[in-house]
PDB file of C-alpha atoms in Angstrom:
ATOM      1  CA  MET A   1      57.147 -19.096  37.795  1.00 52.00           C
ATOM      2  CA  THR A   2      53.595 -20.180  37.475  1.00 50.00           C
ATOM      3  CA  SER A   3      51.442 -19.173  34.512  1.00 50.00           C
ATOM      4  CA  THR A   4      47.741 -18.698  34.692  1.00 49.00           C
ATOM      5  CA  THR A   5      45.343 -18.974  31.771  1.00 50.00           C
ATOM      6  CA  GLU A   6      42.718 -16.238  31.688  1.00 51.00           C
ATOM      7  CA  LYS A   7      39.257 -17.588  30.998  1.00 53.00           C
ATOM      8  CA  ALA A   8      36.210 -15.749  29.749  1.00 50.00           C
ATOM      9  CA  PRO A   9      33.837 -14.851  32.579  1.00 52.00           C
ATOM     10  CA  LEU A  10      30.928 -16.661  30.936  1.00 52.00           C
ATOM     11  CA  GLY A  11      32.902 -19.535  29.477  1.00 55.00           C
ATOM     12  CA  GLY A  12      31.307 -20.820  26.263  1.00 59.00           C
ATOM     13  CA  VAL A  13      27.955 -19.120  26.835  1.00 58.00           C
ATOM     14  CA  PRO A  14      28.470 -16.285  24.257  1.00 66.00           C
ATOM     15  CA  ALA A  15      29.380 -18.749  21.524  1.00 73.00           C
ATOM     16  CA  ALA A  16      26.381 -20.925  22.388  1.00 73.00           C
ATOM     17  CA  LEU A  17      24.041 -17.918  22.229  1.00 69.00           C
ATOM     18  CA  ARG A  18      25.535 -16.874  18.900  1.00 72.00           C
ATOM     19  CA  ASN A  19      24.982 -20.356  17.478  1.00 75.00           C
ATOM     20  CA  LEU A  20      21.395 -20.373  18.785  1.00 74.00           C
ATOM     21  CA  PHE A  21      20.716 -16.986  17.202  1.00 71.00           C
ATOM     22  CA  GLN A  22      22.139 -18.111  13.850  1.00 76.00           C
ATOM     23  CA  ALA A  23      20.009 -21.268  13.963  1.00 75.00           C
ATOM     24  CA  GLN A  24      16.885 -19.228  14.657  1.00 76.00           C
ATOM     25  CA  MET A  25      17.717 -16.867  11.802  1.00 75.00           C
ATOM     26  CA  LYS A  26      18.159 -19.835   9.472  1.00 75.00           C
ATOM     27  CA  LEU A  27      14.787 -21.250  10.569  1.00 74.00           C
ATOM     28  CA  SER A  28      13.089 -17.880  10.060  1.00 72.00           C
ATOM     29  CA  THR A  29      14.615 -17.556   6.591  1.00 71.00           C
ATOM     30  CA  ASP A  30      13.435 -21.036   5.585  1.00 70.00           C
ATOM     31  CA  MET A  31       9.903 -20.350   6.877  1.00 70.00           C
ATOM     32  CA  PHE A  32       9.727 -17.006   5.058  1.00 66.00           C
ATOM     33  CA  GLU A  33      10.821 -18.534   1.756  1.00 67.00           C
ATOM     34  CA  ALA A  34       8.383 -21.443   2.182  1.00 65.00           C
ATOM     35  CA  MET A  35       5.448 -19.140   2.872  1.00 62.00           C
ATOM     36  CA  THR A  36       6.098 -16.455   0.282  1.00 59.00           C
ATOM     37  CA  GLY A  37       8.211 -18.139  -2.376  1.00 61.00           C
ATOM     38  CA  MET A  38      10.568 -15.170  -2.143  1.00 62.00           C
ATOM     39  CA  SER A  39      14.061 -14.755  -0.793  1.00 64.00           C
ATOM     40  CA  MET A  40      14.458 -13.246   2.658  1.00 62.00           C
ATOM     41  CA  PRO A  41      15.209  -9.504   2.301  1.00 57.00           C
ATOM     42  CA  ASP A  42      18.390  -8.033   3.709  1.00 56.00           C
ATOM     43  CA  LEU A  43      17.145  -6.571   6.979  1.00 49.00           C
ATOM     44  CA  SER A  44      20.298  -4.563   7.557  1.00 45.00           C
ATOM     45  CA  SER A  45      19.680  -2.530   4.424  1.00 43.00           C
ATOM     46  CA  GLN A  46      15.911  -2.387   4.839  1.00 42.00           C
ATOM     47  CA  LEU A  47      16.121  -0.876   8.311  1.00 37.00           C
ATOM     48  CA  SER A  48      18.015   2.101   6.952  1.00 36.00           C
ATOM     49  CA  LYS A  49      15.311   2.923   4.410  1.00 37.00           C
ATOM     50  CA  ARG A  50      12.506   5.325   5.176  1.00 40.00           C
ATOM     51  CA  VAL A  51       8.924   4.478   4.346  1.00 42.00           C
ATOM     52  CA  ARG A  52       7.799   7.279   2.094  1.00 46.00           C
ATOM     53  CA  CYS A  53       4.248   8.030   1.035  1.00 54.00           C
ATOM     54  CA  GLY A  54       4.058  11.444  -0.546  1.00 52.00           C
ATOM     55  CA  PRO A  55       6.018  14.600   0.257  1.00 51.00           C
ATOM     56  CA  ARG A  56       8.704  14.332   2.923  1.00 55.00           C
ATOM     57  CA  SER A  57       8.144  17.745   4.477  1.00 58.00           C
ATOM     58  CA  CYS A  58       6.008  20.854   4.232  1.00 61.00           C
ATOM     59  CA  CYS A  59       8.617  22.435   1.951  1.00 67.00           C
ATOM     60  CA  ASP A  60       8.502  19.697  -0.703  1.00 69.00           C
ATOM     61  CA  ILE A  61       6.567  20.554  -3.824  1.00 71.00           C
ATOM     62  CA  PRO A  62       3.935  17.854  -4.460  1.00 69.00           C
ATOM     63  CA  GLU A  63       2.892  16.605  -7.861  1.00 73.00           C
ATOM     64  CA  PRO A  64       0.543  18.783  -9.949  1.00 75.00           C
ATOM     65  CA  CYS A  65      -3.076  18.969  -8.795  1.00 74.00           C
ATOM     66  CA  TRP A  66      -4.259  16.969 -11.790  1.00 76.00           C
ATOM     67  CA  MET A  67      -2.091  13.990 -10.786  1.00 83.00           C
ATOM     68  CA  PRO A  68      -3.577  11.373  -8.423  1.00 90.00           C
ATOM     69  CA  ARG A  69      -2.249  11.315  -4.891  1.00 90.00           C
ATOM     70  CA  ARG A  70       0.101   8.422  -4.214  1.00 91.00           C
ATOM     71  CA  LEU A  71      -0.702   6.242  -1.211  1.00 92.00           C
ATOM     72  CA  CYS A  72       1.530   3.630   0.416  1.00 90.00           C
ATOM     73  CA  ASP A  73       1.987   0.455  -1.623  1.00 91.00           C
ATOM     74  CA  CYS A  74       0.508  -2.777  -0.269  1.00 91.00           C
ATOM     75  CA  THR A  75       1.848  -6.351  -0.404  1.00 89.00           C
ATOM     76  CA  SER A  76      -0.013  -9.582   0.379  1.00 89.00           C
ATOM     77  CA  HIS A  77       1.303 -13.150   0.569  1.00 86.00           C
ATOM     78  CA  ILE A  78      -1.062 -15.931  -0.455  1.00 83.00           C
ATOM     79  CA  ALA A  79      -1.009 -19.609  -1.447  1.00 77.00           C
ATOM     80  CA  GLN A  80      -2.155 -21.125  -4.722  1.00 72.00           C
ATOM     81  CA  CYS A  81      -5.937 -21.471  -5.237  1.00 71.00           C
ATOM     82  CA  HIS A  82      -6.605 -18.750  -2.652  1.00 80.00           C
ATOM     83  CA  SER A  83      -7.709 -15.126  -2.751  1.00 84.00           C
ATOM     84  CA  ALA A  84      -6.006 -12.102  -1.272  1.00 89.00           C
ATOM     85  CA  CYS A  85      -8.284  -9.279  -0.145  1.00 91.00           C
ATOM     86  CA  ILE A  86      -7.872  -5.762   1.183  1.00 93.00           C
ATOM     87  CA  ASN A  87     -10.446  -3.297   2.486  1.00 94.00           C
ATOM     88  CA  VAL A  88     -10.386   0.304   1.318  1.00 95.00           C
ATOM     89  CA  VAL A  89     -12.148   2.478   3.895  1.00 96.00           C
ATOM     90  CA  ILE A  90     -13.253   5.764   2.327  1.00 96.00           C
ATOM     91  CA  GLU A  91     -14.502   8.690   4.369  1.00 96.00           C
ATOM     92  CA  ASN A  92     -16.250  11.678   2.829  1.00 95.00           C
ATOM     93  CA  CYS A  93     -15.104  14.571   5.017  1.00 92.00           C
ATOM     94  CA  ASP A  94     -17.080  17.104   3.012  1.00 89.00           C
ATOM     95  CA  ARG A  95     -20.439  18.721   3.651  1.00 90.00           C
ATOM     96  CA  ASN A  96     -21.723  17.598   0.241  1.00 90.00           C
ATOM     97  CA  ARG A  97     -22.850  14.144  -0.833  1.00 93.00           C
ATOM     98  CA  ARG A  98     -20.318  12.492  -3.108  1.00 92.00           C
ATOM     99  CA  GLU A  99     -19.936   9.414  -5.309  1.00 94.00           C
ATOM    100  CA  VAL A 100     -16.641   7.529  -5.178  1.00 95.00           C
ATOM    101  CA  VAL A 101     -15.501   5.077  -7.866  1.00 96.00           C
ATOM    102  CA  VAL A 102     -12.894   2.358  -7.184  1.00 96.00           C
ATOM    103  CA  GLY A 103     -11.178   0.143  -9.736  1.00 96.00           C
ATOM    104  CA  ALA A 104      -8.010  -1.654 -10.796  1.00 96.00           C
ATOM    105  CA  ILE A 105      -5.793  -1.394 -13.861  1.00 95.00           C
ATOM    106  CA  GLY A 106      -2.912  -3.473 -15.162  1.00 94.00           C
ATOM    107  CA  ASP A 107      -2.356  -6.815 -16.843  1.00 94.00           C
ATOM    108  CA  ASP A 108      -3.503  -8.697 -13.724  1.00 94.00           C
ATOM    109  CA  ALA A 109      -6.640  -6.586 -13.206  1.00 95.00           C
ATOM    110  CA  ARG A 110      -8.660  -9.398 -14.824  1.00 94.00           C
ATOM    111  CA  LEU A 111      -8.159 -11.358 -11.593  1.00 93.00           C
ATOM    112  CA  VAL A 112      -9.522  -8.551  -9.418  1.00 95.00           C
ATOM    113  CA  THR A 113     -13.062  -8.016  -8.154  1.00 94.00           C
ATOM    114  CA  VAL A 114     -14.191  -4.786  -6.492  1.00 96.00           C
ATOM    115  CA  THR A 115     -17.260  -4.908  -4.244  1.00 95.00           C
ATOM    116  CA  PRO A 116     -18.861  -2.469  -4.661  1.00 95.00           C
ATOM    117  CA  ASP A 117     -17.053  -0.567  -7.382  1.00 95.00           C
ATOM    118  CA  LYS A 118     -19.040   2.596  -6.669  1.00 96.00           C
ATOM    119  CA  VAL A 119     -20.275   4.044  -3.365  1.00 96.00           C
ATOM    120  CA  ALA A 120     -22.381   7.091  -2.544  1.00 96.00           C
ATOM    121  CA  LEU A 121     -21.250   8.846   0.621  1.00 96.00           C
ATOM    122  CA  SER A 122     -23.337  11.318   2.551  1.00 95.00           C
ATOM    123  CA  PRO A 123     -21.540  14.156   4.356  1.00 94.00           C
ATOM    124  CA  PHE A 124     -18.974  12.712   6.786  1.00 95.00           C
ATOM    125  CA  GLU A 125     -20.102   9.160   6.019  1.00 96.00           C
ATOM    126  CA  ARG A 126     -17.632   6.284   5.756  1.00 96.00           C
ATOM    127  CA  LYS A 127     -17.945   3.064   3.749  1.00 96.00           C
ATOM    128  CA  THR A 128     -15.722   0.088   2.928  1.00 96.00           C
ATOM    129  CA  VAL A 129     -14.889  -1.267  -0.515  1.00 97.00           C
ATOM    130  CA  LYS A 130     -13.508  -4.827  -0.653  1.00 95.00           C
ATOM    131  CA  ILE A 131     -10.926  -5.631  -3.318  1.00 95.00           C
ATOM    132  CA  CYS A 132      -9.946  -9.272  -3.918  1.00 93.00           C
ATOM    133  CA  LEU A 133      -7.479 -10.942  -6.264  1.00 92.00           C
ATOM    134  CA  SER A 134      -8.027 -14.636  -7.024  1.00 90.00           C
ATOM    135  CA  VAL A 135      -4.800 -16.565  -7.556  1.00 88.00           C
ATOM    136  CA  PRO A 136      -5.059 -19.106 -10.417  1.00 87.00           C
ATOM    137  CA  ASP A 137      -4.663 -22.804  -9.620  1.00 84.00           C
ATOM    138  CA  ASP A 138      -1.540 -23.086 -11.773  1.00 86.00           C
ATOM    139  CA  ALA A 139       0.210 -20.045 -10.291  1.00 87.00           C
ATOM    140  CA  PRO A 140       3.891 -20.915  -9.695  1.00 89.00           C
ATOM    141  CA  THR A 141       5.459 -20.386  -6.291  1.00 87.00           C
ATOM    142  CA  GLY A 142       7.282 -17.091  -6.171  1.00 88.00           C
ATOM    143  CA  HIS A 143       5.135 -15.404  -8.826  1.00 91.00           C
ATOM    144  CA  ILE A 144       4.013 -11.856  -8.030  1.00 93.00           C
ATOM    145  CA  TYR A 145       0.762 -10.403  -9.344  1.00 94.00           C
ATOM    146  CA  GLU A 146       0.596  -6.623  -9.422  1.00 95.00           C
ATOM    147  CA  VAL A 147      -2.235  -4.180 -10.000  1.00 96.00           C
ATOM    148  CA  VAL A 148      -2.735  -0.467  -9.551  1.00 97.00           C
ATOM    149  CA  ILE A 149      -5.764   0.530  -7.485  1.00 96.00           C
ATOM    150  CA  LEU A 150      -7.432   3.817  -8.419  1.00 96.00           C
ATOM    151  CA  VAL A 151      -9.925   5.700  -6.274  1.00 96.00           C
ATOM    152  CA  ARG A 152     -11.829   8.673  -7.684  1.00 94.00           C
ATOM    153  CA  GLY A 153     -13.771  10.881  -5.275  1.00 93.00           C
ATOM    154  CA  CYS A 154     -13.314  14.505  -4.355  1.00 91.00           C
ATOM    155  CA  ARG A 155      -9.718  13.814  -5.340  1.00 90.00           C
ATOM    156  CA  ASP A 156      -7.933  11.007  -7.167  1.00 93.00           C
ATOM    157  CA  TYR A 157      -5.842   8.449  -5.263  1.00 95.00           C
ATOM    158  CA  VAL A 158      -3.624   5.600  -6.425  1.00 95.00           C
ATOM    159  CA  PHE A 159      -1.597   2.815  -4.807  1.00 95.00           C
ATOM    160  CA  ARG A 160       0.138  -0.328  -6.009  1.00 95.00           C
ATOM    161  CA  TRP A 161      -0.986  -3.746  -4.714  1.00 94.00           C
ATOM    162  CA  SER A 162       1.340  -6.757  -5.068  1.00 93.00           C
ATOM    163  CA  VAL A 163       0.268 -10.340  -4.330  1.00 91.00           C
ATOM    164  CA  SER A 164       3.068 -12.865  -3.838  1.00 89.00           C
ATOM    165  CA  VAL A 165       2.346 -16.581  -4.285  1.00 89.00           C
ATOM    166  CA  GLY A 166       3.843 -19.006  -1.738  1.00 83.00           C
ATOM    167  CA  THR A 167       3.019 -22.319  -0.110  1.00 69.00           C
ATOM    168  CA  LEU A 168       1.241 -20.621   2.795  1.00 68.00           C
ATOM    169  CA  GLY A 169      -0.947 -17.531   2.936  1.00 64.00           C
ATOM    170  CA  MET A 170      -0.208 -14.579   5.186  1.00 64.00           C
ATOM    171  CA  ASP A 171      -1.831 -11.202   4.523  1.00 57.00           C
ATOM    172  CA  SER A 172       0.521  -8.333   5.275  1.00 63.00           C
ATOM    173  CA  CYS A 173      -1.904  -5.516   4.495  1.00 67.00           C
ATOM    174  CA  HIS A 174      -5.551  -5.657   5.458  1.00 79.00           C
ATOM    175  CA  GLU A 175      -6.879  -2.106   5.298  1.00 89.00           C
ATOM    176  CA  VAL A 176      -6.234   1.136   3.436  1.00 93.00           C
ATOM    177  CA  GLU A 177      -7.854   4.286   4.815  1.00 94.00           C
ATOM    178  CA  ILE A 178      -8.635   7.288   2.631  1.00 95.00           C
ATOM    179  CA  GLU A 179      -9.929  10.604   3.946  1.00 93.00           C
ATOM    180  CA  ASP A 180     -11.418  12.178   0.858  1.00 93.00           C
ATOM    181  CA  CYS A 181     -11.387  15.841   1.837  1.00 89.00           C
ATOM    182  CA  PRO A 182     -11.694  19.099  -0.041  1.00 86.00           C
ATOM    183  CA  ASP A 183      -8.791  21.504   0.222  1.00 79.00           C
ATOM    184  CA  TYR A 184      -9.933  25.024   0.968  1.00 77.00           C
ATOM    185  CA  LEU A 185      -6.426  26.408   1.451  1.00 75.00           C
ATOM    186  CA  HIS A 186      -4.495  28.136  -1.295  1.00 71.00           C
ATOM    187  CA  HIS A 187      -0.951  26.778  -1.182  1.00 70.00           C
ATOM    188  CA  TRP A 188       2.123  28.569  -2.393  1.00 70.00           C
ATOM    189  CA  TYR A 189       2.750  25.797  -4.899  1.00 68.00           C
ATOM    190  CA  ASP A 190      -0.777  25.777  -6.372  1.00 68.00           C
ATOM    191  CA  HIS A 191      -1.219  26.421 -10.085  1.00 67.00           C
ATOM    192  CA  PHE A 192      -3.890  28.754 -11.348  1.00 66.00           C
ATOM    193  CA  TYR A 193      -5.738  25.881 -13.073  1.00 66.00           C
ATOM    194  CA  CYS A 194      -6.120  23.779  -9.894  1.00 71.00           C
ATOM    195  CA  HIS A 195      -9.716  23.128  -8.941  1.00 68.00           C
ATOM    196  CA  ARG A 196     -10.715  23.748  -5.340  1.00 69.00           C
ATOM    197  CA  PRO A 197     -12.185  22.607  -3.092  1.00 72.00           C
ATOM    198  CA  CYS A 198     -12.740  19.404  -5.149  1.00 81.00           C
ATOM    199  CA  ASN A 199     -11.625  18.400  -8.607  1.00 71.00           C
ATOM    200  CA  GLU A 200     -15.102  18.687 -10.078  1.00 62.00           C
ATOM    201  CA  GLY A 201     -15.110  18.635 -13.848  1.00 52.00           C
ATOM    202  CA  ARG A 202     -11.407  17.754 -13.959  1.00 52.00           C
ATOM    203  CA  THR A 203      -9.766  15.856 -16.758  1.00 48.00           C
ATOM    204  CA  GLY A 204      -7.838  13.469 -14.507  1.00 47.00           C
ATOM    205  CA  ILE A 205      -8.627   9.826 -13.929  1.00 52.00           C
ATOM    206  CA  SER A 206     -11.566   8.617 -15.946  1.00 50.00           C
ATOM    207  CA  ALA A 207     -13.825   5.802 -14.750  1.00 46.00           C
ATOM    208  CA  GLY A 208     -13.450   4.299 -18.194  1.00 49.00           C
ATOM    209  CA  VAL A 209      -9.902   3.141 -17.449  1.00 55.00           C
ATOM    210  CA  PHE A 210     -11.099   0.840 -14.665  1.00 54.00           C
ATOM    211  CA  THR A 211     -11.258  -2.898 -15.184  1.00 46.00           C
ATOM    212  CA  HIS A 212     -13.676  -4.723 -12.924  1.00 43.00           C
ATOM    213  CA  GLY A 213     -14.182  -8.426 -12.384  1.00 41.00           C
TER     214      GLY A 213
END
């Protein structure tokens, strides 16, 4: 009786490809940690998470009208002695001229400059506000600076901006767009004290809480 040994159709190719993939993953992890000073996130768990900015569906009840609208958070990666910048593009989609104020709050707001911190927008006009955070020379690798950006126009908007310090700089968020529009519709969840179409005379965000560079 003769015995035959069954061999894989591709021989050692699958194992070689697996080793190559693992080596590339290791290289990517090392590069990410060198650039950002942070550990590589677990992609398997991150892929299962939904990016959420505001209500999930038309049936969700949003926050009260006097609360600012939450925008997507922003993260930038930068090296020591450098500056991270983002552009906030604001469009006035109203028929009336409006003034919009932009600022930052938080312990790290002292490092932030807003140029300009106030813009006047004609009907349907759009302008850009540049926000920069200067990383100190002695900032340790892996440190994360965090500020809250507030925008006050027809409505109030807020988003969180994190700046991670690494050995190399790589911006991961360059532009935030805001359509500052009045809301002429009466929603089923509206409270009787909600101002429409714009929050004129509201007691929400005050320009006095802003800290400018």
